[in-house]
Tab-separated table of C-alpha atoms in Angstrom:
chain	number	residue	atom	x	y	z
A	109	MET	CA	61.800	7.153	31.907
A	110	LYS	CA	63.065	6.883	28.471
A	111	PRO	CA	59.971	6.838	25.880
A	112	PHE	CA	59.544	4.587	23.079
A	113	SER	CA	57.476	4.940	19.814
A	114	LEU	CA	53.700	3.590	19.897
A	115	GLN	CA	51.336	3.276	17.032
A	116	ILE	CA	47.850	1.672	18.050
A	117	GLY	CA	45.788	1.303	14.839
A	118	THR	CA	42.193	-0.742	14.620
A	119	PRO	CA	40.085	-1.112	11.120
A	120	ASP	CA	38.734	2.417	11.994
A	121	GLY	CA	41.926	4.239	11.750
A	122	LEU	CA	45.371	4.721	13.176
A	123	LEU	CA	44.377	5.888	16.689
A	124	PHE	CA	47.925	6.989	18.246
A	125	ASP	CA	51.426	7.556	17.204
A	126	GLY	CA	54.097	9.189	19.177
A	127	GLU	CA	56.015	8.451	22.379
A	128	VAL	CA	54.820	6.745	25.429
A	129	GLU	CA	56.947	6.147	28.687
A	130	ARG	CA	54.745	2.704	29.075
A	131	VAL	CA	51.658	0.996	27.603
A	132	LYS	CA	49.435	-1.323	29.896
A	133	VAL	CA	47.305	-3.845	28.334
A	134	ARG	CA	45.820	-7.064	28.486
A	135	ALA	CA	46.830	-9.582	26.268
A	136	VAL	CA	45.850	-13.242	26.546
A	137	THR	CA	48.001	-14.274	29.086
A	138	GLY	CA	47.245	-11.307	31.251
A	139	ASP	CA	48.357	-7.502	32.405
A	140	LEU	CA	51.589	-7.038	30.416
A	141	ALA	CA	53.297	-3.569	30.374
A	142	ILE	CA	55.513	-2.816	27.833
A	143	LEU	CA	59.096	-0.247	28.607
A	144	ALA	CA	61.128	1.000	26.242
A	145	ASP	CA	63.968	-1.154	24.889
A	146	HIS	CA	61.993	-4.261	24.787
A	147	ILE	CA	63.083	-6.726	23.033
A	148	ASN	CA	61.195	-8.419	19.806
A	149	TYR	CA	58.144	-9.853	21.358
A	150	VAL	CA	54.640	-10.345	19.965
A	151	THR	CA	51.649	-11.649	21.602
A	152	ALA	CA	48.058	-11.878	21.353
A	153	LEU	CA	45.282	-9.536	23.177
A	154	GLY	CA	42.533	-10.381	24.599
A	155	MET	CA	39.757	-7.997	26.345
A	156	GLY	CA	40.630	-5.221	28.280
A	157	GLU	CA	41.406	-1.917	29.933
A	158	ALA	CA	44.402	-0.736	28.798
A	159	TYR	CA	46.643	2.572	29.527
A	160	ILE	CA	49.396	4.044	28.056
A	161	VAL	CA	51.923	6.383	30.077
A	162	LEU	CA	52.694	10.145	27.997
A	163	PRO	CA	56.270	11.236	28.308
A	164	ASP	CA	55.002	13.824	30.640
A	165	GLY	CA	52.855	11.762	32.847
A	166	THR	CA	49.236	11.583	32.012
A	167	ARG	CA	48.266	8.455	31.668
A	168	ARG	CA	45.591	7.857	28.883
A	169	LYS	CA	42.724	4.732	29.527
A	170	ALA	CA	40.873	2.593	27.019
A	171	ALA	CA	39.387	-0.606	26.407
A	172	CYS	CA	41.154	-2.645	24.556
A	173	ILE	CA	39.987	-5.861	22.579
A	174	GLY	CA	41.640	-7.915	20.597
A	175	GLY	CA	44.198	-7.734	18.032
A	176	MET	CA	47.966	-8.261	19.042
A	177	LEU	CA	50.659	-6.229	20.055
A	178	SER	CA	54.201	-6.229	18.946
A	179	VAL	CA	56.855	-5.036	19.599
A	180	MET	CA	60.061	-4.419	16.637
A	181	ASN	CA	63.396	-2.980	17.828
A	182	GLY	CA	62.358	-1.081	20.198
A	183	GLU	CA	58.965	0.127	17.880
A	184	CYS	CA	56.042	-1.144	19.623
A	185	SER	CA	53.122	-1.488	17.795
A	186	VAL	CA	49.320	-2.354	18.605
A	187	LEU	CA	47.073	-3.194	15.920
A	188	ALA	CA	43.678	-4.343	18.019
A	189	THR	CA	40.010	-5.001	16.610
A	190	THR	CA	38.514	-2.131	19.053
A	191	TRP	CA	40.584	0.350	21.175
A	192	GLU	CA	38.636	2.693	22.658
A	193	TRP	CA	39.567	5.698	24.799
A	194	ALA	CA	37.845	5.896	27.841
A	195	GLU	CA	36.614	9.302	27.296
A	196	ASP	CA	34.981	8.555	24.306
A	197	ILE	CA	33.225	5.453	26.167
A	198	ASP	CA	29.387	6.167	26.891
A	199	HIS	CA	29.156	4.737	30.514
A	200	GLN	CA	25.359	5.090	29.878
A	201	ARG	CA	24.884	3.383	26.601
A	202	ALA	CA	27.359	0.769	28.479
A	203	GLN	CA	25.638	-0.031	31.312
A	204	GLU	CA	22.399	-0.554	29.070
A	205	ALA	CA	24.391	-3.238	26.767
A	206	LYS	CA	25.280	-5.094	29.988
A	207	ALA	CA	21.966	-4.922	31.338
A	208	ARG	CA	20.519	-5.960	27.521
A	209	ALA	CA	23.409	-9.146	27.202
A	210	GLU	CA	22.450	-10.243	30.791
A	211	GLN	CA	18.992	-10.197	29.951
A	212	MET	CA	19.829	-12.607	26.700
A	213	LEU	CA	21.648	-14.695	29.102
A	214	ALA	CA	19.378	-15.056	31.585
A	215	LYS	CA	16.575	-15.608	29.196
A	216	GLY	CA	18.215	-18.533	27.732
A	217	GLY	CA	17.100	-20.971	24.798
A	218	LEU	CA	19.870	-19.402	22.699
A	219	SER	CA	21.687	-21.405	19.972
A	220	ASP	CA	25.635	-21.603	20.383
A	221	LYS	CA	26.091	-18.681	18.210
A	222	GLU	CA	24.167	-16.460	19.800
A	223	TYR	CA	25.284	-17.153	22.975
A	224	MET	CA	28.617	-16.733	21.658
A	225	ILE	CA	27.509	-13.412	20.870
A	226	ALA	CA	25.897	-12.848	24.086
A	227	ARG	CA	28.650	-13.564	26.019
A	228	ALA	CA	30.706	-11.298	23.868
A	229	LYS	CA	28.951	-8.179	23.992
A	230	LEU	CA	28.540	-8.606	28.143
A	231	GLN	CA	32.228	-8.832	27.729
A	232	ARG	CA	32.441	-5.942	26.061
A	233	ALA	CA	30.143	-3.969	28.217
A	234	LEU	CA	32.201	-5.220	31.015
A	235	VAL	CA	35.520	-3.731	29.499
A	236	ARG	CA	33.941	-0.107	28.708
A	237	ILE	CA	32.018	-0.102	32.426
A	238	GLY	CA	35.787	-0.690	33.538
A	239	VAL	CA	37.617	1.680	31.738
A	240	THR	CA	34.897	4.152	32.358
A	241	THR	CA	34.139	3.739	36.245
A	242	PRO	CA	37.070	5.652	37.991
B	63	MET	CA	13.781	14.184	-46.471
B	64	ALA	CA	10.673	14.250	-43.638
B	65	SER	CA	10.793	10.906	-42.165
B	66	ASN	CA	15.289	11.202	-42.218
B	67	MET	CA	14.356	14.124	-39.941
B	68	LYS	CA	12.079	12.490	-37.214
B	69	ALA	CA	14.157	9.669	-37.399
B	70	VAL	CA	17.345	11.932	-36.287
B	71	LYS	CA	14.780	13.856	-33.720
B	72	LEU	CA	14.101	10.144	-32.401
B	73	ARG	CA	17.759	10.073	-32.076
B	74	ILE	CA	18.287	12.691	-30.741
B	75	LYS	CA	16.075	12.582	-27.944
B	76	SER	CA	17.504	9.370	-26.873
B	77	VAL	CA	20.968	10.352	-26.666
B	78	GLN	CA	19.318	13.054	-24.859
B	79	SER	CA	17.575	10.197	-21.917
B	80	THR	CA	20.707	8.361	-22.043
B	81	MET	CA	23.317	11.340	-20.822
B	82	GLN	CA	20.551	12.364	-17.960
B	83	ILE	CA	21.146	8.714	-16.462
B	84	THR	CA	25.399	8.855	-17.458
B	85	LYS	CA	24.793	12.224	-15.702
B	86	ALA	CA	22.969	10.742	-12.960
B	87	MET	CA	25.555	8.172	-12.268
B	88	GLU	CA	28.249	10.111	-12.039
B	89	LEU	CA	27.297	12.344	-9.680
B	90	VAL	CA	25.816	9.247	-7.931
B	91	ALA	CA	29.584	7.625	-8.097
B	92	SER	CA	30.950	10.876	-6.966
B	93	SER	CA	29.347	11.602	-3.660
B	94	LYS	CA	29.431	8.449	-2.379
B	95	LEU	CA	33.250	7.969	-3.735
B	96	ARG	CA	33.436	10.491	-1.481
B	97	LYS	CA	32.590	8.343	1.400
B	98	ALA	CA	34.591	5.505	-0.008
B	99	LYS	CA	37.447	7.140	-0.060
B	100	GLU	CA	37.561	8.402	3.211
B	101	ARG	CA	36.419	5.124	4.816
B	102	ALA	CA	39.519	3.682	2.512
B	103	ASP	CA	41.801	6.316	3.796
B	104	ILE	CA	41.262	5.772	7.775
B	105	SER	CA	41.244	2.092	7.163
B	106	ARG	CA	44.580	1.829	5.484
B	107	PRO	CA	47.017	2.817	7.696
B	108	TYR	CA	45.773	-0.224	10.043
B	109	PHE	CA	45.984	-2.487	6.529
B	110	LYS	CA	49.428	-1.360	5.603
B	111	GLU	CA	50.379	-1.688	9.345
B	112	LEU	CA	49.543	-4.951	9.890
B	113	TYR	CA	50.828	-6.480	6.905
B	114	ASP	CA	54.022	-4.818	7.707
B	115	THR	CA	54.488	-6.263	10.968
B	116	LEU	CA	53.123	-9.969	9.751
B	117	VAL	CA	55.935	-9.557	6.741
B	118	THR	CA	58.501	-8.350	9.470
B	119	ILE	CA	57.388	-10.839	12.618
B	120	SER	CA	57.426	-13.725	9.188
B	121	ALA	CA	60.752	-12.746	7.760
B	122	GLY	CA	62.175	-13.134	11.318
B	123	ASN	CA	60.357	-16.026	12.449
B	124	THR	CA	62.668	-19.175	13.119
B	125	ASP	CA	59.311	-21.386	14.657
B	126	PHE	CA	57.105	-23.228	11.966
B	127	SER	CA	54.583	-24.872	14.601
B	128	SER	CA	51.924	-23.002	13.431
B	129	PRO	CA	49.827	-24.355	10.568
B	130	TYR	CA	49.928	-20.586	9.227
B	131	VAL	CA	53.378	-20.341	9.137
B	132	ARG	CA	54.545	-23.430	7.622
B	133	ILE	CA	55.293	-24.166	3.433
B	134	PRO	CA	52.903	-25.851	2.469
B	135	ASP	CA	52.923	-29.582	0.876
B	136	ASN	CA	49.341	-28.561	-0.426
B	137	ASP	CA	49.266	-27.014	-3.793
B	138	LYS	CA	46.071	-26.097	-3.573
B	139	TYR	CA	44.917	-22.023	-3.491
B	140	CYS	CA	42.011	-19.966	-2.684
B	141	TYR	CA	41.782	-16.637	-4.906
B	142	VAL	CA	39.474	-14.332	-2.969
B	143	VAL	CA	37.804	-11.875	-5.883
B	144	VAL	CA	36.712	-8.743	-4.701
B	145	ALA	CA	35.080	-7.227	-7.402
B	146	GLY	CA	32.329	-4.801	-7.803
B	147	ASP	CA	28.118	-5.159	-7.756
B	148	ARG	CA	27.676	-4.343	-10.608
B	149	GLY	CA	28.657	-3.221	-14.115
B	150	LEU	CA	28.820	0.307	-16.004
B	151	ALA	CA	32.005	0.637	-14.303
B	152	GLY	CA	34.299	0.515	-17.103
B	153	GLY	CA	37.216	-1.893	-17.220
B	154	TYR	CA	37.019	-2.224	-13.607
B	155	ASN	CA	35.396	-5.878	-13.763
B	156	SER	CA	37.139	-6.948	-16.676
B	157	ASN	CA	40.390	-5.926	-15.301
B	158	MET	CA	40.022	-7.667	-12.093
B	159	PHE	CA	39.130	-10.823	-13.668
B	160	LYS	CA	41.409	-10.750	-16.333
B	161	LYS	CA	44.480	-9.937	-13.700
B	162	VAL	CA	43.000	-12.974	-11.236
B	163	GLU	CA	43.157	-15.635	-14.893
B	164	GLU	CA	46.643	-14.303	-15.443
B	165	VAL	CA	47.825	-15.395	-11.482
B	166	THR	CA	45.362	-18.460	-11.653
B	167	ALA	CA	46.759	-20.188	-14.963
B	168	GLY	CA	47.505	-23.527	-14.570
B	169	LYS	CA	46.480	-23.685	-11.315
B	170	ASP	CA	44.809	-25.522	-8.762
B	171	TYR	CA	42.111	-23.062	-7.078
B	172	VAL	CA	38.865	-22.530	-5.272
B	173	VAL	CA	37.796	-18.839	-5.121
B	174	LEU	CA	35.565	-16.401	-2.523
B	175	PRO	CA	34.224	-14.185	-4.375
B	176	ILE	CA	33.277	-11.103	-3.059
B	177	GLY	CA	30.996	-8.450	-5.212
B	178	LYS	CA	28.166	-9.789	-7.304
B	179	LYS	CA	29.585	-10.024	-10.363
B	180	ALA	CA	32.782	-12.160	-8.885
B	181	VAL	CA	30.075	-14.395	-7.764
B	182	GLU	CA	28.343	-14.315	-11.289
B	183	TYR	CA	31.102	-14.687	-13.287
B	184	TYR	CA	32.439	-17.996	-11.526
B	185	LYS	CA	29.564	-19.223	-11.523
B	186	ARG	CA	29.403	-19.510	-15.651
B	187	ARG	CA	33.068	-20.965	-15.414
B	188	ASN	CA	31.598	-23.735	-12.820
B	189	ARG	CA	34.447	-22.569	-10.470
B	190	GLU	CA	34.618	-24.127	-7.166
B	191	ILE	CA	33.362	-21.438	-4.987
B	192	VAL	CA	33.470	-21.533	-1.252
B	193	SER	CA	30.823	-19.809	-0.287
B	194	GLU	CA	28.416	-17.174	-1.865
B	195	SER	CA	27.339	-15.570	1.337
B	196	PHE	CA	29.292	-12.517	0.383
B	197	GLY	CA	28.003	-11.426	-2.533
B	198	VAL	CA	26.809	-7.699	-2.118
B	199	ILE	CA	30.571	-6.237	-1.843
B	200	ALA	CA	28.120	-2.700	-0.266
B	201	ASP	CA	26.765	-4.415	2.612
B	202	ILE	CA	30.341	-5.636	3.764
B	203	SER	CA	31.325	-4.712	7.008
B	204	VAL	CA	34.232	-5.465	9.518
B	205	SER	CA	32.066	-8.340	11.215
B	206	ASP	CA	31.458	-9.853	7.658
B	207	CYS	CA	35.145	-9.851	7.156
B	208	PHE	CA	36.022	-11.274	10.629
B	209	GLU	CA	32.930	-14.405	9.345
B	210	ILE	CA	35.191	-14.818	6.286
B	211	SER	CA	38.579	-14.678	7.952
B	212	ARG	CA	36.425	-17.969	10.085
B	213	LEU	CA	35.661	-19.306	7.383
B	214	LEU	CA	39.019	-19.084	5.541
B	215	CYS	CA	41.060	-20.234	8.239
B	216	ARG	CA	38.877	-23.028	9.191
B	217	LEU	CA	38.770	-24.440	5.678
B	218	PHE	CA	42.497	-23.994	5.469
B	219	ARG	CA	43.353	-25.951	8.870
B	220	GLU	CA	41.517	-28.445	7.291
B	221	GLY	CA	43.547	-28.897	4.712
B	222	GLN	CA	41.123	-28.087	1.999
B	223	TYR	CA	43.739	-25.120	0.413
B	224	GLY	CA	47.341	-24.757	1.191
B	225	HIS	CA	47.941	-21.161	0.017
B	226	ILE	CA	45.284	-17.503	0.439
B	227	GLU	CA	45.711	-14.843	-1.852
B	228	LEU	CA	43.609	-11.794	-1.942
B	229	CYS	CA	42.677	-10.108	-5.333
B	230	TYR	CA	41.126	-6.488	-5.042
B	231	THR	CA	41.832	-3.164	-7.138
B	232	GLU	CA	44.283	-0.889	-5.484
B	233	PHE	CA	42.907	2.604	-4.837
B	234	VAL	CA	45.749	4.865	-6.378
B	235	SER	CA	44.011	7.902	-7.067
B	236	MET	CA	40.692	8.972	-8.326
B	237	LEU	CA	42.189	8.242	-12.026
B	238	SER	CA	44.042	4.951	-11.944
B	239	GLN	CA	43.216	1.800	-10.334
B	240	ARG	CA	45.217	-0.773	-9.958
B	241	PRO	CA	44.381	-4.482	-10.317
B	242	GLN	CA	46.253	-6.596	-7.526
B	243	VAL	CA	47.166	-10.169	-5.899
B	244	ALA	CA	48.349	-10.603	-2.762
B	245	SER	CA	49.234	-13.523	-1.489
B	246	ILE	CA	48.150	-13.331	2.748
B	247	LEU	CA	48.894	-17.413	3.800
B	248	PRO	CA	51.207	-19.234	4.662
B	249	LEU	CA	53.421	-16.152	6.456
B	250	ALA	CA	56.138	-18.438	4.628
B	251	GLU	CA	55.395	-16.998	1.787
B	252	VAL	CA	54.459	-13.399	1.970
B	253	SER	CA	58.004	-12.691	3.711
B	254	THR	CA	59.388	-14.575	1.251
B	255	GLU	CA	57.789	-12.218	-1.374
B	256	ASP	CA	58.053	-9.012	0.407
B	257	GLY	CA	60.907	-9.671	2.933
B	258	GLU	CA	64.061	-10.856	0.665
B	259	LYS	CA	65.629	-7.993	2.162
B	260	THR	CA	65.389	-8.982	5.382
B	261	ALA	CA	66.104	-12.719	4.982
B	262	GLY	CA	69.786	-12.296	5.802
B	263	ILE	CA	69.674	-11.242	9.430
B	264	ARG	CA	66.670	-14.065	11.426
B	265	GLU	CA	65.853	-11.484	14.704
B	266	LEU	CA	64.911	-13.516	17.082
B	267	ILE	CA	61.256	-13.193	18.342
B	268	LEU	CA	59.769	-13.608	21.742
B	269	TYR	CA	56.514	-15.013	21.469
B	270	GLU	CA	53.974	-15.531	24.283
B	271	PRO	CA	52.160	-17.565	25.420
B	272	SER	CA	53.770	-19.515	22.387
B	273	ALA	CA	54.420	-18.523	18.584
B	274	GLU	CA	52.294	-21.354	17.463
B	275	GLU	CA	49.208	-20.044	20.349
B	276	VAL	CA	50.014	-16.097	18.923
B	277	PHE	CA	50.144	-17.300	15.110
B	278	ASP	CA	46.637	-19.024	16.296
B	279	THR	CA	45.017	-15.781	17.396
B	280	ILE	CA	46.540	-13.063	15.673
B	281	VAL	CA	46.168	-14.448	12.314
B	282	PRO	CA	42.121	-14.344	11.457
B	283	GLU	CA	42.674	-11.042	13.019
B	284	TYR	CA	44.917	-10.408	10.657
B	285	LEU	CA	43.413	-11.803	7.448
B	286	ALA	CA	40.390	-10.188	8.326
B	287	GLY	CA	41.809	-7.121	8.367
B	288	LEU	CA	43.365	-7.333	5.444
B	289	ILE	CA	40.143	-8.100	3.714
B	290	TYR	CA	38.405	-5.338	5.315
B	291	GLY	CA	41.293	-3.066	4.358
B	292	GLY	CA	40.907	-4.321	-0.029
B	293	VAL	CA	36.844	-4.204	0.765
B	294	CYS	CA	37.598	-0.854	1.502
B	295	ASP	CA	39.606	0.039	-1.340
B	296	ALA	CA	37.783	-1.914	-3.585
B	297	VAL	CA	34.946	0.216	-3.239
B	298	ALA	CA	36.626	3.348	-3.980
B	299	SER	CA	38.180	1.488	-6.810
B	300	GLU	CA	34.449	0.687	-8.396
B	301	LEU	CA	33.414	3.884	-7.691
B	302	ALA	CA	36.305	5.394	-9.275
B	303	ALA	CA	35.806	4.015	-12.074
B	304	ARG	CA	32.620	4.124	-12.546
B	305	ARG	CA	32.848	7.613	-11.921
B	306	THR	CA	35.251	8.072	-14.969
B	307	ALA	CA	33.466	5.606	-17.221
B	308	MET	CA	30.732	7.938	-16.576
B	309	GLU	CA	31.711	10.887	-17.243
B	310	ALA	CA	33.437	9.816	-20.322
B	311	ALA	CA	29.803	8.805	-21.558
B	312	THR	CA	28.383	11.682	-20.798
B	313	ASP	CA	31.052	13.918	-22.890
B	314	ASN	CA	30.813	11.672	-25.573
B	315	ALA	CA	26.510	11.814	-25.684
B	316	GLU	CA	27.401	15.949	-25.641
B	317	GLU	CA	29.211	15.160	-28.794
B	318	MET	CA	26.857	12.856	-30.322
B	319	ILE	CA	23.625	15.303	-29.591
B	320	GLU	CA	26.056	17.664	-31.277
B	321	LYS	CA	26.583	15.976	-34.444
B	322	LEU	CA	23.234	15.029	-34.510
B	323	ASN	CA	22.225	18.745	-34.324
B	324	LEU	CA	23.867	19.546	-36.841
B	325	TYR	CA	22.958	16.924	-38.990
B	326	TYR	CA	18.910	17.710	-38.351
B	327	ASN	CA	19.664	21.434	-38.809
B	328	ARG	CA	21.237	21.141	-42.153
B	329	ALA	CA	18.503	18.524	-43.498
B	330	ARG	CA	15.860	20.772	-41.722
B	331	GLN	CA	17.640	23.624	-44.389
B	332	ALA	CA	18.180	22.046	-47.181
B	333	SER	CA	13.987	20.325	-46.708
B	334	ILE	CA	13.180	24.409	-46.533
B	335	THR	CA	15.449	24.887	-50.123
B	336	GLN	CA	13.710	22.524	-51.516
B	337	GLU	CA	10.513	23.871	-50.699
B	338	ILE	CA	10.936	27.401	-52.304
B	339	THR	CA	12.578	26.276	-54.877
B	340	GLU	CA	9.509	23.898	-55.754
B	341	ILE	CA	7.456	26.854	-54.809
B	342	VAL	CA	9.410	29.402	-57.680
B	343	GLY	CA	9.234	26.774	-59.975
B	344	GLY	CA	5.525	25.950	-59.378
B	345	ALA	CA	5.159	30.100	-59.950
B	346	GLU	CA	7.099	30.468	-63.026
B	347	GLY	CA	4.944	27.605	-64.845
B	348	LEU	CA	2.255	30.021	-63.981
B	349	THR	CA	3.855	33.385	-65.143
B	350	GLY	CA	4.844	31.491	-68.178
């Protein structure tokens, strides 16, 4: 398949800059994949699993949370709040985070803000676990 | 003469202890600078990419349903002013404020100060402050930036102000830092400032699910990203400015000590000569 250029940036640095065949992310409306020669396109990203397919066919999985995806004149850029490659995620830690968040939610008596944070933490942990489970 | 010598000696001592402090501050600043510079370098590509993308998008945008995009009829400005926590950084803080005064002249505006010096500055001038909770720039993290951006966006939507501009000091190099004012909202303004070349041809963009929804989700993140980038740059600039200022102060102190030493030695010699003359004179008086 025809490759196109992709940049993945987060506040922690530019994580990827190069050619890919395909990029799949979870947008606010659901999963979507971008292939070469896409029309100019902008969407907001949700929380979920993402992957890119390199020109040699290897697939790299990642956890992608928040941000935006844009295609301008054939160049795609993903600007995410967090983007973690599957190999960088600590599965054990994610499990622990999930347990902690679930405990928080089960305990109850949280303020709105605390509830939101606990929910977000749980979501994030679930995404990380999902990405690292083969 | 003797009392003069004592005064000089004291002066040398005090300059010496000042030099010790400036030297220590210089060392602290340069070690912190290394870390801050790294952080700024890491976040810069994201910062730049985010800004460029939004500029391209808004230059090509034909949909003005989102309040973030429209040209507002509200003439009130909100300035996010990023300054340092401490002084003794040469002209770092005052240059920033001078620049802000320049651009704000004649405008109705509120400020969101980041950094203790900025908070103090605007409090003293009784300027309307959006929030003081981000007073300490050293503690600002990514999540704080998201909080700032949520706050700014909420007030923006409520119509408290129609424009948001970010004032920070750009880190050009170790020796040069430049105060900058960048307009960040509404997007229509961002694109007219930088995207004049592209204004001729408007590219059609597909937004999903809708332009309004996309902008409403993206803009708070964009704002947070820009503020974080600005903060990273400003911290690095502050440390670099402090390092340069302290280096100059240390050099000056060295020079002063040298001069004072010379003066002290001269005074010492003069007093010895005087004593000898007195002794010789006295001896002559005895023999004579």
